[in-house]
Amino acid sequence: MIQLPLSKLSDVGTTIFSQMTQLAQEHEAINLSQGFPDFMSDPELLGHAEHFIKKGFNQYAPMGGMMNLKEEIAGKIETSHQAVYHPESEITITAGGTQAIFTTIAAFVKKDDEVIIFEPAYDCYEPTVELFGGIVKRFEMKAPEYEIDWNTVKGLISEKTRMIILNNPNNPSGKILKEHDLQELTGIVKGTSILILSDEVYENIVFDGKQHLSICRYPELKERSLMVASFGKLFHVTGWKIGYCAAPKNLTDEFRKVHQFNVFSVNAPLQLALAEYMKNPDHYLYLNGFFQEKRDFLRKGLANTPFELLDCEGTYFQALKYDKISDKNDFDFARELTVTHKVASVPFSSFYKNKKNEHVIRLCFAKKEETLEQALEHLSKL
Ligand code: GLN
């Protein structure tokens, strides 16, 4: 066998989402682990996709993305957040949120640069920073509130801090940033050259009349931020793998230097389909109410079980504390839940470097009512 050099990611295995989905399939469990809808996307959008493929738009898209899609995105951002991005020079279409995150980190993080993340943190941030020689500094948010203590964050800042990665609404906790969080952050970065990578892929899934406070609403933050979003979450097409990054021109220029060699450009006919479909904002403005109904259905069904329901302000994930049911660690508990009770979840410790175990698991409720009903039936036996 060939002798390999030292692994660049020696601590990294297969993502928890792939692991749990595979376990769910092996044990024929209801898969509430990996976050994806089990219902169809709108036939109108699918029709647009078919139309543009058949019309022959099957060659490379421009490197930064199709102009009409970028224009629709700029319009959406301006209407939602009163922030202006130039479609040509400040918006780039990516192969999903993950590629936008990877490319941002690759473009800006150099060896020994420090990057601050907030745990529980989506799983791709840390390995990507590590891959480019960066050093991760983490602030641990704790169950059940998952609040950020900005004084502690301030203590993590040094002259080596290159980037802060935010995830708002937060996957997996379901928490959203509040006005005071963004004010504190503004104070912390003022006068520095720290960049912000703001992962906002669940921006249109926020509940109870609360508002998603995008980074781009704050001019002092916008000028240093790369904002990432995803059509997978917006239109129930996670398999299309299309998202985008919006950032001021000087940051976009650097982003694209990497993007062009990373994917070059993204699926052309599907970009055209998305642009056509986006013309009607009702196609995404209903999402808050749509997913709130699903969240409430799941929460109501779980209210009579020993699970403790943590707050869910946004995303399509519900966090559950299970310490009244088991003292197993969350990985073993999630495994047992899949194998014995036929419901797959994601253990929260996967989102902490030190595998912090607070007896919390995550369930995805982007599912048909009948799927949630079946899962509730199994879970009510616990
Ligand atoms: N974002 C999805 C989740 O949190 C997973 C995506 C993936 O499997 N890479 O479940």
Short mmCIF file of C-alpha atoms and ligand atoms in Angstrom, two decimals:
data_model
loop_
_atom_site.label_atom_id
_atom_site.label_comp_id
_atom_site.label_asym_id
_atom_site.label_seq_id
_atom_site.Cartn_x
_atom_site.Cartn_y
_atom_site.Cartn_z
CA MET A 1 0.00 0.00 0.00
CA ILE A 2 1.29 3.46 -0.85
CA GLN A 3 2.66 5.51 2.05
CA LEU A 4 0.52 8.64 2.43
CA PRO A 5 1.78 11.94 3.78
CA LEU A 6 0.21 13.09 7.05
CA SER A 7 -3.52 13.70 6.65
CA LYS A 8 -4.44 17.35 6.26
CA LEU A 9 -7.59 16.63 8.27
CA SER A 10 -6.57 13.91 10.67
CA ASP A 11 -9.53 14.45 13.03
CA VAL A 12 -12.16 14.47 10.31
CA GLY A 13 -14.41 11.54 9.43
CA THR A 14 -17.55 11.33 7.29
CA THR A 15 -20.08 14.07 8.15
CA ILE A 16 -22.68 13.25 10.77
CA PHE A 17 -25.42 13.97 8.19
CA SER A 18 -24.19 11.22 5.88
CA GLN A 19 -23.64 8.87 8.82
CA MET A 20 -27.12 9.30 10.27
CA THR A 21 -28.85 9.12 6.90
CA GLN A 22 -27.04 5.87 6.18
CA LEU A 23 -27.98 4.49 9.61
CA ALA A 24 -31.61 5.50 9.02
CA GLN A 25 -31.60 3.65 5.69
CA GLU A 26 -29.98 0.54 7.15
CA HIS A 27 -32.57 0.36 9.93
CA GLU A 28 -35.55 1.62 7.93
CA ALA A 29 -35.98 4.48 10.36
CA ILE A 30 -37.78 7.75 9.66
CA ASN A 31 -35.02 10.12 8.70
CA LEU A 32 -35.30 13.35 10.69
CA SER A 33 -31.50 13.67 10.79
CA GLN A 34 -30.07 15.28 7.65
CA GLY A 35 -31.86 18.54 6.84
CA PHE A 36 -33.83 18.17 3.61
CA PRO A 37 -37.52 18.21 2.69
CA ASP A 38 -39.24 14.90 1.89
CA PHE A 39 -41.92 16.70 -0.15
CA MET A 40 -41.85 17.89 -3.77
CA SER A 41 -40.81 21.32 -4.81
CA ASP A 42 -43.37 23.45 -6.69
CA PRO A 43 -44.17 21.91 -10.12
CA GLU A 44 -43.91 25.42 -11.57
CA LEU A 45 -40.21 25.59 -10.65
CA LEU A 46 -39.63 22.06 -11.94
CA GLY A 47 -41.36 23.05 -15.18
CA HIS A 48 -38.99 26.00 -15.59
CA ALA A 49 -36.03 23.64 -15.13
CA GLU A 50 -37.35 21.30 -17.82
CA HIS A 51 -38.07 24.25 -20.11
CA PHE A 52 -34.56 25.71 -19.95
CA ILE A 53 -32.86 22.33 -20.35
CA LYS A 54 -34.99 21.52 -23.39
CA LYS A 55 -34.51 24.99 -24.86
CA GLY A 56 -30.81 24.24 -24.96
CA PHE A 57 -29.32 26.38 -22.20
CA ASN A 58 -26.89 23.61 -21.39
CA GLN A 59 -23.48 25.21 -21.75
CA TYR A 60 -21.34 27.06 -19.22
CA ALA A 61 -22.92 29.89 -17.29
CA PRO A 62 -20.78 33.02 -16.85
CA MET A 63 -18.25 32.52 -14.05
CA GLY A 64 -20.06 34.77 -11.54
CA GLY A 65 -23.50 33.47 -12.45
CA MET A 66 -26.43 34.22 -14.77
CA MET A 67 -27.15 37.95 -14.83
CA ASN A 68 -30.92 37.64 -14.50
CA LEU A 69 -30.60 35.44 -11.41
CA LYS A 70 -28.14 37.88 -9.85
CA GLU A 71 -30.59 40.72 -10.57
CA GLU A 72 -33.44 38.85 -8.89
CA ILE A 73 -31.23 38.21 -5.86
CA ALA A 74 -30.19 41.86 -5.64
CA GLY A 75 -33.89 42.81 -5.79
CA LYS A 76 -34.80 40.34 -3.04
CA ILE A 77 -32.05 41.60 -0.75
CA GLU A 78 -32.98 45.23 -1.33
CA THR A 79 -36.68 44.61 -0.67
CA SER A 80 -36.05 42.45 2.40
CA HIS A 81 -33.21 44.35 4.01
CA GLN A 82 -32.95 47.74 2.27
CA ALA A 83 -29.35 46.90 1.35
CA VAL A 84 -27.90 47.39 -2.12
CA TYR A 85 -25.57 44.93 -3.87
CA HIS A 86 -24.55 45.43 -7.45
CA PRO A 87 -25.70 42.28 -9.30
CA GLU A 88 -22.72 42.10 -11.64
CA SER A 89 -19.86 42.81 -9.28
CA GLU A 90 -21.19 41.92 -5.83
CA ILE A 91 -23.22 38.72 -6.18
CA THR A 92 -21.77 35.33 -7.13
CA ILE A 93 -23.80 32.18 -7.76
CA THR A 94 -22.27 29.16 -6.03
CA ALA A 95 -22.73 25.40 -5.95
CA GLY A 96 -24.73 25.60 -2.71
CA GLY A 97 -24.01 27.26 0.60
CA THR A 98 -21.14 24.92 1.45
CA GLN A 99 -19.12 25.93 -1.61
CA ALA A 100 -19.68 29.60 -0.84
CA ILE A 101 -18.40 29.02 2.70
CA PHE A 102 -15.41 26.99 1.50
CA THR A 103 -14.50 29.56 -1.14
CA THR A 104 -14.77 32.47 1.31
CA ILE A 105 -12.45 30.78 3.78
CA ALA A 106 -10.06 29.72 1.02
CA ALA A 107 -9.92 33.25 -0.38
CA PHE A 108 -9.18 35.03 2.87
CA VAL A 109 -7.75 32.76 5.58
CA LYS A 110 -3.97 32.33 5.53
CA LYS A 111 -1.68 30.20 7.70
CA ASP A 112 -1.92 31.16 11.38
CA ASP A 113 -4.83 33.54 10.84
CA GLU A 114 -7.39 33.22 13.60
CA VAL A 115 -11.06 32.61 12.90
CA ILE A 116 -13.77 32.89 15.55
CA ILE A 117 -16.69 30.50 15.41
CA PHE A 118 -19.68 29.98 17.68
CA GLU A 119 -20.46 26.45 18.81
CA PRO A 120 -22.68 24.57 18.22
CA ALA A 121 -21.21 25.28 14.79
CA TYR A 122 -22.20 23.87 11.41
CA ASP A 123 -19.75 21.12 10.64
CA CYS A 124 -17.87 22.50 7.63
CA TYR A 125 -16.48 25.69 9.18
CA GLU A 126 -13.70 24.29 11.30
CA PRO A 127 -12.17 21.72 8.88
CA THR A 128 -12.14 24.31 6.10
CA VAL A 129 -10.29 26.85 8.24
CA GLU A 130 -7.87 24.10 9.28
CA LEU A 131 -7.29 23.08 5.67
CA PHE A 132 -5.92 26.55 4.91
CA GLY A 133 -3.72 26.65 8.02
CA GLY A 134 -6.02 28.89 10.04
CA ILE A 135 -6.52 28.58 13.78
CA VAL A 136 -10.06 28.27 15.13
CA LYS A 137 -11.04 30.17 18.27
CA ARG A 138 -14.39 29.10 19.60
CA PHE A 139 -17.06 30.55 21.78
CA GLU A 140 -19.30 27.84 23.22
CA MET A 141 -22.99 28.65 23.39
CA LYS A 142 -24.68 26.56 26.04
CA ALA A 143 -28.01 24.76 26.23
CA PRO A 144 -30.76 25.69 26.60
CA GLU A 145 -30.40 29.40 25.64
CA TYR A 146 -27.42 29.28 23.26
CA GLU A 147 -26.71 32.96 23.90
CA ILE A 148 -23.48 34.77 22.97
CA ASP A 149 -21.55 36.55 25.71
CA TRP A 150 -19.90 39.27 23.64
CA ASN A 151 -17.45 40.20 26.41
CA THR A 152 -15.97 36.73 26.17
CA VAL A 153 -15.90 37.02 22.38
CA LYS A 154 -14.02 40.31 22.72
CA GLY A 155 -11.39 38.41 24.70
CA LEU A 156 -10.88 36.05 21.74
CA ILE A 157 -9.92 38.88 19.40
CA SER A 158 -6.24 39.44 18.69
CA GLU A 159 -4.23 41.12 15.95
CA LYS A 160 -4.30 37.75 14.20
CA THR A 161 -8.10 37.58 14.00
CA ARG A 162 -8.95 37.44 10.30
CA MET A 163 -12.59 36.39 10.30
CA ILE A 164 -15.69 35.81 12.42
CA ILE A 165 -18.14 33.20 11.17
CA LEU A 166 -21.80 33.73 12.04
CA ASN A 167 -24.69 31.39 11.37
CA ASN A 168 -28.01 33.19 11.63
CA PRO A 169 -30.58 31.57 12.01
CA ASN A 170 -28.41 29.00 13.71
CA ASN A 171 -28.20 25.39 12.62
CA PRO A 172 -28.55 23.34 14.87
CA SER A 173 -29.87 25.44 17.78
CA GLY A 174 -32.64 27.24 15.89
CA LYS A 175 -31.74 30.53 17.61
CA ILE A 176 -31.57 33.89 15.81
CA LEU A 177 -29.34 36.89 16.46
CA LYS A 178 -31.01 39.89 18.10
CA GLU A 179 -30.44 43.60 17.59
CA HIS A 180 -28.14 43.80 20.63
CA ASP A 181 -25.96 40.95 19.22
CA LEU A 182 -25.37 42.89 16.01
CA GLN A 183 -24.71 46.11 17.92
CA GLU A 184 -22.14 44.35 20.10
CA LEU A 185 -20.50 42.81 17.05
CA THR A 186 -20.34 46.21 15.35
CA GLY A 187 -18.51 47.60 18.38
CA ILE A 188 -16.05 44.71 18.45
CA VAL A 189 -14.99 44.89 14.80
CA LYS A 190 -14.93 48.69 14.54
CA GLY A 191 -11.49 49.93 13.49
CA THR A 192 -10.21 46.41 12.71
CA SER A 193 -9.82 44.61 9.38
CA ILE A 194 -11.76 41.57 10.60
CA LEU A 195 -14.02 40.02 7.95
CA ILE A 196 -17.38 38.42 8.64
CA LEU A 197 -18.66 35.31 6.94
CA SER A 198 -22.39 35.34 7.58
CA ASP A 199 -24.05 32.02 6.82
CA GLU A 200 -27.73 32.94 6.43
CA VAL A 201 -29.02 29.94 4.52
CA TYR A 202 -32.18 29.76 6.71
CA GLU A 203 -32.88 33.51 6.33
CA ASN A 204 -36.46 32.94 5.16
CA ILE A 205 -37.40 30.48 7.92
CA VAL A 206 -38.01 32.59 11.04
CA PHE A 207 -41.00 32.18 13.34
CA ASP A 208 -43.49 33.94 15.61
CA GLY A 209 -43.33 37.24 13.72
CA LYS A 210 -39.65 37.68 14.57
CA GLN A 211 -37.36 39.31 12.04
CA HIS A 212 -34.26 37.91 10.45
CA LEU A 213 -31.54 40.49 11.02
CA SER A 214 -29.26 40.00 8.06
CA ILE A 215 -25.70 41.26 8.35
CA CYS A 216 -26.34 43.49 5.32
CA ARG A 217 -28.78 45.67 7.28
CA TYR A 218 -25.83 47.17 9.18
CA PRO A 219 -23.62 49.28 6.89
CA GLU A 220 -20.59 49.02 9.19
CA LEU A 221 -20.90 45.22 9.10
CA LYS A 222 -21.95 44.93 5.45
CA GLU A 223 -18.71 46.53 4.22
CA ARG A 224 -16.66 43.69 5.77
CA SER A 225 -19.09 40.80 5.23
CA LEU A 226 -19.62 37.94 2.83
CA MET A 227 -23.23 36.83 3.14
CA VAL A 228 -24.10 33.29 2.09
CA ALA A 229 -27.58 32.01 1.15
CA SER A 230 -29.07 28.88 -0.41
CA PHE A 231 -31.82 28.09 -2.92
CA GLY A 232 -31.95 24.53 -1.57
CA LYS A 233 -33.59 25.85 1.57
CA LEU A 234 -35.59 28.56 -0.18
CA PHE A 235 -37.31 26.34 -2.74
CA HIS A 236 -37.04 22.80 -1.30
CA VAL A 237 -34.37 21.73 -3.81
CA THR A 238 -31.34 20.84 -1.68
CA GLY A 239 -30.17 18.47 -4.43
CA TRP A 240 -29.80 21.28 -6.94
CA LYS A 241 -26.86 22.60 -4.92
CA ILE A 242 -27.21 26.26 -5.86
CA GLY A 243 -26.66 29.20 -3.54
CA TYR A 244 -24.91 32.54 -3.62
CA CYS A 245 -22.52 34.88 -1.91
CA ALA A 246 -23.24 38.62 -1.68
CA ALA A 247 -20.33 40.87 -0.73
CA PRO A 248 -18.89 44.31 -1.54
CA LYS A 249 -16.91 44.42 -4.77
CA ASN A 250 -13.43 44.32 -3.22
CA LEU A 251 -14.37 41.15 -1.31
CA THR A 252 -16.22 39.63 -4.27
CA ASP A 253 -13.16 40.16 -6.49
CA GLU A 254 -11.06 38.04 -4.13
CA PHE A 255 -13.87 35.49 -3.70
CA ARG A 256 -14.07 35.01 -7.46
CA LYS A 257 -10.34 34.50 -7.83
CA VAL A 258 -10.89 31.25 -5.93
CA HIS A 259 -14.40 30.47 -7.18
CA GLN A 260 -13.22 30.37 -10.82
CA PHE A 261 -10.78 27.57 -10.00
CA ASN A 262 -13.00 25.83 -7.50
CA VAL A 263 -16.15 25.29 -9.62
CA PHE A 264 -15.69 27.91 -12.36
CA SER A 265 -19.46 28.28 -12.80
CA VAL A 266 -22.72 26.69 -11.70
CA ASN A 267 -25.50 24.73 -13.44
CA ALA A 268 -26.80 27.09 -16.13
CA PRO A 269 -30.38 25.91 -16.88
CA LEU A 270 -31.24 25.64 -13.19
CA GLN A 271 -30.00 29.20 -12.61
CA LEU A 272 -32.40 30.36 -15.33
CA ALA A 273 -35.24 28.36 -13.77
CA LEU A 274 -34.57 29.91 -10.36
CA ALA A 275 -34.48 33.42 -11.87
CA GLU A 276 -37.85 32.89 -13.54
CA TYR A 277 -39.40 31.50 -10.36
CA MET A 278 -38.00 34.25 -8.14
CA LYS A 279 -39.95 36.88 -10.07
CA ASN A 280 -42.83 36.15 -7.72
CA PRO A 281 -41.76 36.85 -4.10
CA ASP A 282 -44.78 34.88 -2.84
CA HIS A 283 -42.74 31.82 -3.77
CA TYR A 284 -40.60 32.35 -0.69
CA LEU A 285 -42.51 34.77 1.52
CA TYR A 286 -44.87 31.96 2.63
CA LEU A 287 -42.02 29.92 4.13
CA ASN A 288 -42.14 31.37 7.65
CA GLY A 289 -45.77 30.35 8.10
CA PHE A 290 -45.37 27.07 6.24
CA PHE A 291 -42.51 25.83 8.42
CA GLN A 292 -43.98 27.33 11.59
CA GLU A 293 -46.98 25.03 11.12
CA LYS A 294 -44.65 22.05 10.84
CA ARG A 295 -42.66 23.17 13.87
CA ASP A 296 -45.84 23.57 15.91
CA PHE A 297 -47.18 20.20 14.79
CA LEU A 298 -43.98 18.50 15.93
CA ARG A 299 -43.79 20.44 19.20
CA LYS A 300 -47.42 19.72 20.04
CA GLY A 301 -46.88 16.02 19.42
CA LEU A 302 -43.78 15.99 21.59
CA ALA A 303 -45.35 17.99 24.43
CA ASN A 304 -46.61 14.82 26.12
CA THR A 305 -43.28 12.99 25.91
CA PRO A 306 -40.39 13.27 28.39
CA PHE A 307 -38.38 15.26 25.80
CA GLU A 308 -37.71 18.87 26.74
CA LEU A 309 -38.37 21.19 23.79
CA LEU A 310 -35.80 23.94 23.42
CA ASP A 311 -36.73 27.26 21.77
CA CYS A 312 -36.93 27.19 18.00
CA GLU A 313 -36.94 30.69 16.51
CA GLY A 314 -35.87 29.75 13.00
CA THR A 315 -34.42 27.04 10.66
CA TYR A 316 -36.20 23.72 10.14
CA PHE A 317 -34.59 22.06 13.13
CA GLN A 318 -36.00 21.40 16.59
CA ALA A 319 -33.56 20.81 19.47
CA LEU A 320 -34.62 18.34 22.16
CA LYS A 321 -33.11 17.65 25.55
CA TYR A 322 -33.54 14.01 26.51
CA ASP A 323 -31.95 13.77 29.97
CA LYS A 324 -35.24 12.59 31.51
CA ILE A 325 -35.13 9.57 29.17
CA SER A 326 -31.52 8.45 29.16
CA ASP A 327 -28.11 9.28 30.57
CA LYS A 328 -26.35 7.94 27.46
CA ASN A 329 -24.18 10.38 25.53
CA ASP A 330 -26.02 11.99 22.65
CA PHE A 331 -24.28 9.98 19.95
CA ASP A 332 -25.25 6.67 21.55
CA PHE A 333 -28.71 7.96 22.27
CA ALA A 334 -29.23 9.07 18.65
CA ARG A 335 -28.04 5.67 17.52
CA GLU A 336 -30.40 3.86 19.85
CA LEU A 337 -33.27 6.10 18.78
CA THR A 338 -32.60 5.14 15.15
CA VAL A 339 -32.04 1.43 15.63
CA THR A 340 -34.68 0.70 18.29
CA HIS A 341 -37.27 3.45 17.93
CA LYS A 342 -36.88 4.00 14.20
CA VAL A 343 -36.39 7.77 14.26
CA ALA A 344 -33.05 9.22 13.12
CA SER A 345 -31.77 12.49 14.60
CA VAL A 346 -28.45 14.35 14.83
CA PRO A 347 -26.54 14.47 18.15
CA PHE A 348 -25.59 18.03 19.13
CA SER A 349 -22.09 17.02 20.22
CA SER A 350 -21.21 16.76 16.51
CA PHE A 351 -21.32 20.54 16.42
CA TYR A 352 -18.73 20.96 19.20
CA LYS A 353 -15.01 20.34 18.81
CA ASN A 354 -14.72 18.84 22.30
CA LYS A 355 -17.85 16.73 21.65
CA LYS A 356 -19.61 18.59 24.46
CA ASN A 357 -22.50 16.42 25.54
CA GLU A 358 -25.52 18.23 26.95
CA HIS A 359 -28.00 15.47 26.12
CA VAL A 360 -29.44 17.33 23.17
CA ILE A 361 -30.43 16.02 19.74
CA ARG A 362 -31.73 17.76 16.60
CA LEU A 363 -34.80 16.76 14.60
CA CYS A 364 -35.53 18.08 11.11
CA PHE A 365 -39.19 19.01 10.61
CA ALA A 366 -39.02 19.84 6.88
CA LYS A 367 -41.20 16.79 6.30
CA LYS A 368 -44.71 15.88 5.18
CA GLU A 369 -47.25 15.84 7.98
CA GLU A 370 -47.62 12.08 7.63
CA THR A 371 -43.86 11.61 8.12
CA LEU A 372 -43.93 13.75 11.26
CA GLU A 373 -47.02 11.88 12.48
CA GLN A 374 -45.29 8.53 12.08
CA ALA A 375 -42.18 9.80 13.87
CA LEU A 376 -44.34 11.14 16.71
CA GLU A 377 -46.03 7.78 17.04
CA HIS A 378 -42.64 6.13 17.56
CA LEU A 379 -41.35 8.85 19.88
CA SER A 380 -44.47 8.80 22.06
CA LYS A 381 -43.56 5.27 23.12
CA LEU A 382 -40.40 6.49 24.85
N1 GLN B 1 -27.46 21.33 5.98
C1 GLN B 1 -27.93 20.01 6.20
C2 GLN B 1 -28.17 19.75 7.67
O1 GLN B 1 -27.82 20.52 8.51
C3 GLN B 1 -26.97 18.95 5.74
C4 GLN B 1 -26.27 19.14 4.47
C5 GLN B 1 -25.29 18.02 4.24
O2 GLN B 1 -25.61 16.87 4.42
N2 GLN B 1 -24.09 18.38 3.92
O3 GLN B 1 -28.69 18.72 7.98
#
